[in-house]
Coordinates of C-alpha atoms in Angstrom, one line a residue:
X1 CA -7.8 60.2 -52.2
X2 CA -10.8 58.5 -51.3
X3 CA -10.5 55.4 -49.3
X4 CA -13.1 52.5 -48.0
X5 CA -13.2 50.0 -45.5
X6 CA -15.8 47.2 -45.3
X7 CA -16.0 46.2 -41.6
X8 CA -17.4 42.7 -41.1
X9 CA -18.6 42.3 -37.2
X10 CA -20.6 39.8 -35.6
X11 CA -23.7 42.1 -35.9
X12 CA -23.2 44.7 -38.8
X13 CA -21.6 44.8 -41.9
X14 CA -20.6 48.6 -42.3
X15 CA -18.8 50.3 -45.7
X16 CA -17.5 53.7 -44.6
X17 CA -15.8 55.5 -47.3
X18 CA -13.7 58.9 -46.2
X19 CA -12.0 61.8 -48.3
X20 CA -8.3 62.1 -46.9
X21 CA -4.5 62.4 -47.2
X22 CA -1.8 61.4 -44.6
X23 CA -1.4 64.0 -42.0
X24 CA -5.1 65.2 -42.3
X25 CA -8.0 64.4 -40.8
X26 CA -10.2 61.6 -42.6
X27 CA -13.7 63.2 -43.7
X28 CA -16.7 60.9 -44.1
X29 CA -17.9 60.5 -47.5
X30 CA -20.7 58.3 -47.4
X31 CA -21.5 55.4 -44.6
X32 CA -23.4 52.1 -45.8
X33 CA -24.5 49.3 -43.5
X34 CA -26.7 46.4 -42.8
X35 CA -27.6 44.7 -39.8
X36 CA -26.6 40.7 -40.7
X37 CA -26.3 39.5 -37.1
X38 CA -23.6 36.7 -38.3
X39 CA -23.4 35.8 -34.9
X40 CA -26.9 34.2 -35.1
X41 CA -26.4 32.3 -38.2
X42 CA -24.1 30.3 -36.5
X43 CA -25.0 26.1 -36.3
X44 CA -24.7 24.0 -33.6
X45 CA -21.1 23.0 -34.6
X46 CA -20.2 26.5 -34.8
X47 CA -20.4 27.1 -38.6
X48 CA -21.8 30.2 -40.5
X49 CA -25.0 28.8 -42.1
X50 CA -26.0 28.8 -45.7
X51 CA -28.0 31.9 -45.0
X52 CA -25.5 34.0 -43.4
X53 CA -23.0 33.3 -46.1
X54 CA -25.8 34.4 -49.0
X55 CA -26.4 37.3 -47.3
X56 CA -23.1 38.6 -46.5
X57 CA -21.9 37.8 -50.0
X58 CA -24.8 39.9 -51.5
X59 CA -23.8 42.9 -49.1
X60 CA -20.2 42.9 -49.7
X61 CA -21.2 42.8 -53.4
X62 CA -23.4 46.0 -52.8
X63 CA -20.6 47.4 -51.1
X64 CA -18.2 47.0 -53.8
X65 CA -20.5 48.4 -56.2
X66 CA -21.4 51.5 -54.1
X67 CA -17.4 52.0 -53.8
X68 CA -16.9 51.9 -57.1
X69 CA -19.6 54.1 -58.1
X70 CA -18.1 56.9 -55.4
X71 CA -14.5 56.3 -57.2
X72 CA -12.6 55.1 -54.5
X73 CA -8.9 54.5 -54.8
X74 CA -8.7 51.8 -52.4
X75 CA -10.9 49.4 -50.7
X76 CA -10.1 47.5 -47.6
X77 CA -12.2 44.5 -45.9
X78 CA -11.7 42.8 -42.8
X79 CA -13.7 40.3 -40.7
X80 CA -14.0 40.0 -36.8
X81 CA -15.0 37.5 -34.3
X82 CA -18.0 35.9 -35.9
X83 CA -15.9 34.4 -38.8
X84 CA -12.6 34.0 -37.6
X85 CA -13.9 31.3 -35.0
X86 CA -16.3 29.3 -37.4
X87 CA -14.5 26.2 -38.4
X88 CA -15.5 27.1 -42.0
X89 CA -14.5 30.5 -41.9
X90 CA -12.0 30.2 -44.7
X91 CA -14.8 28.8 -47.1
X92 CA -16.8 31.6 -46.6
X93 CA -14.0 33.9 -47.3
X94 CA -13.3 32.1 -50.2
X95 CA -16.7 32.0 -51.3
X96 CA -16.9 36.0 -51.0
X97 CA -14.1 36.2 -52.8
X98 CA -14.9 34.3 -55.5
X99 CA -18.3 36.1 -56.3
X100 CA -17.5 39.8 -55.5
X101 CA -14.1 39.7 -56.1
X102 CA -13.4 41.2 -53.0
X103 CA -10.8 39.8 -50.3
X104 CA -11.7 39.9 -46.6
X105 CA -8.8 40.0 -44.3
X106 CA -9.5 38.1 -41.0
X107 CA -8.2 40.8 -37.9
X108 CA -7.3 38.9 -34.4
X109 CA -9.0 40.3 -31.2
X110 CA -5.6 41.6 -30.2
X111 CA -5.6 43.3 -33.8
X112 CA -8.9 44.8 -33.0
X113 CA -8.1 46.2 -29.8
X114 CA -4.6 47.6 -31.3
X115 CA -6.1 49.6 -33.9
X116 CA -9.4 50.9 -32.1
X117 CA -6.8 52.2 -29.7
X118 CA -4.7 54.3 -32.7
X119 CA -8.4 55.7 -33.5
X120 CA -9.0 56.7 -29.8
X121 CA -5.3 58.0 -29.3
X122 CA -5.5 60.4 -32.5
X123 CA -8.8 61.5 -31.7
X124 CA -8.3 62.4 -28.2
X125 CA -4.4 63.6 -28.7
X126 CA -1.4 63.1 -26.5
X127 CA -2.4 65.4 -23.7
X128 CA -4.8 62.4 -22.7
X129 CA -1.9 60.7 -21.0
X130 CA -2.3 57.1 -20.6
X131 CA -5.6 56.2 -22.5
X132 CA -7.1 52.9 -21.5
X133 CA -9.9 52.1 -24.3
X134 CA -12.9 50.0 -23.7
X135 CA -15.0 48.7 -27.0
X136 CA -17.6 46.2 -27.2
X137 CA -19.0 44.5 -30.2
X138 CA -21.4 41.7 -30.8
X139 CA -18.7 38.9 -30.1
X140 CA -15.8 40.3 -28.3
X141 CA -14.6 42.8 -25.6
X142 CA -11.3 44.8 -26.8
X143 CA -9.3 46.5 -23.9
X144 CA -6.3 48.1 -24.3
X145 CA -4.1 50.6 -22.5
X146 CA -0.9 52.6 -23.4
X147 CA 1.0 56.1 -23.5
X148 CA 1.6 55.9 -27.3
X149 CA -0.3 55.1 -30.5
X150 CA 0.7 51.7 -30.1
X151 CA -0.9 50.2 -26.9
X152 CA 1.1 48.8 -24.2
X153 CA -1.3 45.5 -23.7
X154 CA -4.2 45.1 -26.1
X155 CA -6.6 42.0 -25.0
X156 CA -9.7 40.6 -26.5
X157 CA -12.2 38.6 -24.6
X158 CA -15.2 36.5 -25.8
X159 CA -17.5 38.8 -24.2
X160 CA -19.9 40.5 -26.7
X161 CA -23.3 41.6 -26.5
X162 CA -24.4 39.0 -28.8
X163 CA -22.6 36.3 -27.8
X164 CA -23.7 36.7 -24.2
X165 CA -27.8 37.6 -25.1
X166 CA -27.8 33.9 -26.7
X167 CA -26.9 32.2 -23.4
X168 CA -29.8 34.2 -21.7
X169 CA -33.3 32.9 -21.8
X170 CA -36.5 34.8 -21.6
X171 CA -37.8 38.2 -22.4
X172 CA -36.8 39.6 -19.9
X173 CA -34.5 37.1 -18.9
X174 CA -34.8 35.6 -15.7
X175 CA -32.8 36.6 -12.6
X176 CA -31.0 33.5 -12.1
X177 CA -29.7 33.8 -15.5
X178 CA -28.6 37.5 -15.5
X179 CA -26.8 36.6 -12.2
X180 CA -25.2 33.5 -14.0
X181 CA -23.9 35.7 -16.8
X182 CA -22.7 38.5 -14.4
X183 CA -20.7 36.3 -12.5
X184 CA -18.9 34.6 -15.9
X185 CA -18.6 38.0 -17.1
X186 CA -16.9 39.4 -14.0
X187 CA -14.5 36.3 -13.6
X188 CA -13.3 36.7 -17.1
X189 CA -12.5 40.1 -17.0
X190 CA -10.8 40.2 -13.5
X191 CA -8.6 36.9 -14.6
X192 CA -7.2 39.4 -17.0
X193 CA -7.2 42.6 -15.2
X194 CA -3.4 42.4 -14.2
X195 CA -2.2 42.5 -17.8
X196 CA -3.7 45.8 -18.0
X197 CA -3.6 47.6 -14.3
X198 CA 0.2 46.4 -14.4
X199 CA 0.9 49.4 -16.5
X200 CA 0.0 52.3 -14.2
X201 CA -3.0 54.2 -13.8
X202 CA -4.7 55.5 -16.8
X203 CA -5.0 59.4 -17.4
X204 CA -8.4 59.0 -19.3
X205 CA -10.7 56.1 -19.9
X206 CA -12.3 56.1 -23.2
X207 CA -15.1 53.8 -24.8
X208 CA -16.2 53.4 -28.3
X209 CA -18.7 50.8 -30.0
X210 CA -22.5 51.3 -30.8
X211 CA -23.2 49.8 -27.6
X212 CA -21.6 52.3 -25.4
X213 CA -22.6 55.0 -27.5
X214 CA -26.4 54.0 -26.5
X215 CA -25.7 53.4 -23.0
X216 CA -24.5 56.7 -22.6
X217 CA -27.4 58.3 -24.5
X218 CA -29.8 56.4 -22.1
X219 CA -27.8 57.9 -19.3
X220 CA -28.1 61.1 -20.7
X221 CA -25.5 62.1 -23.3
X222 CA -26.4 63.9 -26.3
X223 CA -27.8 62.6 -29.1
X224 CA -25.8 61.7 -32.1
X225 CA -27.9 64.7 -34.0
X226 CA -25.7 66.8 -32.4
X227 CA -22.7 65.9 -34.4
X228 CA -19.4 64.3 -33.0
X229 CA -17.7 66.8 -31.6
X230 CA -20.2 67.0 -28.6
X231 CA -18.3 65.9 -25.3
X232 CA -19.8 62.6 -24.4
X233 CA -19.6 60.3 -21.3
X234 CA -20.9 57.5 -19.3
X235 CA -21.0 57.6 -15.9
X236 CA -20.9 54.4 -13.6
X237 CA -23.2 55.3 -11.2
X238 CA -25.9 56.1 -13.8
X239 CA -24.8 52.9 -15.7
X240 CA -25.2 51.2 -12.0
X241 CA -29.0 52.6 -11.9
X242 CA -29.6 51.7 -15.5
X243 CA -28.8 47.9 -15.7
X244 CA -31.7 46.9 -13.1
X245 CA -34.2 48.9 -15.4
X246 CA -32.9 47.4 -18.5
X247 CA -33.5 43.7 -16.8
X248 CA -36.8 44.2 -15.8
X249 CA -37.7 45.5 -19.6
X250 CA -38.8 43.3 -22.4
X251 CA -36.7 43.9 -25.8
X252 CA -39.6 45.6 -27.4
X253 CA -40.1 48.0 -24.4
X254 CA -36.1 49.2 -24.2
X255 CA -36.7 50.6 -27.6
X256 CA -38.9 53.4 -25.7
X257 CA -35.3 54.4 -24.1
X258 CA -33.6 57.0 -25.9
X259 CA -30.6 55.7 -28.3
X260 CA -31.9 51.8 -28.2
X261 CA -33.0 50.9 -31.9
X262 CA -35.2 48.1 -32.4
X263 CA -32.4 46.0 -34.1
X264 CA -30.2 46.3 -30.9
X265 CA -33.0 46.3 -28.0
X266 CA -32.5 42.5 -27.3
X267 CA -28.4 43.1 -26.6
X268 CA -28.2 46.3 -25.2
X269 CA -28.7 44.4 -21.3
X270 CA -26.1 42.2 -21.8
X271 CA -23.8 44.7 -23.2
X272 CA -24.6 46.9 -20.1
X273 CA -23.6 44.2 -17.9
X274 CA -20.3 43.8 -19.3
X275 CA -19.6 47.4 -19.5
X276 CA -20.9 48.1 -16.2
X277 CA -18.2 44.8 -14.9
X278 CA -15.5 46.3 -16.6
X279 CA -15.9 50.2 -14.9
X280 CA -16.3 48.0 -11.3
X281 CA -13.1 45.9 -11.9
X282 CA -11.2 48.6 -13.2
X283 CA -12.1 51.3 -11.2
X284 CA -13.5 53.5 -13.7
X285 CA -15.9 56.3 -12.7
X286 CA -16.8 57.6 -16.4
X287 CA -15.8 56.7 -19.8
X288 CA -15.3 59.3 -22.4
X289 CA -17.0 57.9 -25.4
X290 CA -15.1 58.3 -28.7
X291 CA -16.7 58.6 -31.8
X292 CA -14.0 57.0 -33.8
X293 CA -13.4 53.0 -33.5
X294 CA -12.1 50.0 -35.6
X295 CA -12.9 51.8 -39.3
X296 CA -11.7 55.0 -38.6
X297 CA -8.2 53.0 -37.1
X298 CA -7.7 51.1 -40.1
X299 CA -8.3 53.9 -42.4
X300 CA -5.6 56.2 -40.1
X301 CA -3.3 53.1 -40.1
X302 CA -3.5 53.0 -44.0
X303 CA -3.0 56.7 -44.4
X304 CA 0.1 56.2 -42.1
X305 CA 1.7 53.4 -44.4
X306 CA 1.5 56.2 -47.2
X307 CA 3.7 58.9 -45.8

């Protein structure tokens, strides 16, 4: 069967279409995405503004048309932190449904962490033992650990790369602003550490998300053109050397680095600060990069329900 999932994130709206059946590996048929940056279409009152609503509605309608043209059996749609935190989030969802006919389901941060954990478990398998998963988006950071396909603990923190970037002034930001942000990030992560570490030492630490893939690429990992089955990792020592370099560069200068697109160059510094802090606090020397994340996890969960 052919399944599709629309993932409405704080940065990107992404349609993934796969061919799959229960018990088989989902094979990508097509991918269609656009950088909408919904987190930047938020008013002082926290509302999604008219431009953000219009852009989201237009692109969801475009995704629905593509999915229909490709003959999908089922199209699932989910939204994450940008809309779930907005006071007018339900009104936005109602508008999108009325115009496009597509209902978007709100995922909690914990659900994001749990579904992404399922994807990493399926990718790396049971032989990996206890997994510890780290995923960062535009609005939030998700952490989870477990020995099964359902994690023992899964949490979400408001430490997304886009969210934190908006707290920094200047390009590059001042060292004072960066220190303040770094301290706040580490305080929030450390305050939640016990809920994860009490389950014991993980056998494998796994990182997902575009930000982590970009950081790994800047630290020497293979390019995406080499395919998903090439082993990629992010070393804490290499990341510690990278962060000061990123902090000294403008957003435009960062685009000269491997793996950094112009659309994400402004956010990669904040993302690097969060991931370095997470690795430091949890004592992670190396993150293995997983090409599967939330979208694949949602598809896997749906396939499981069909068995």
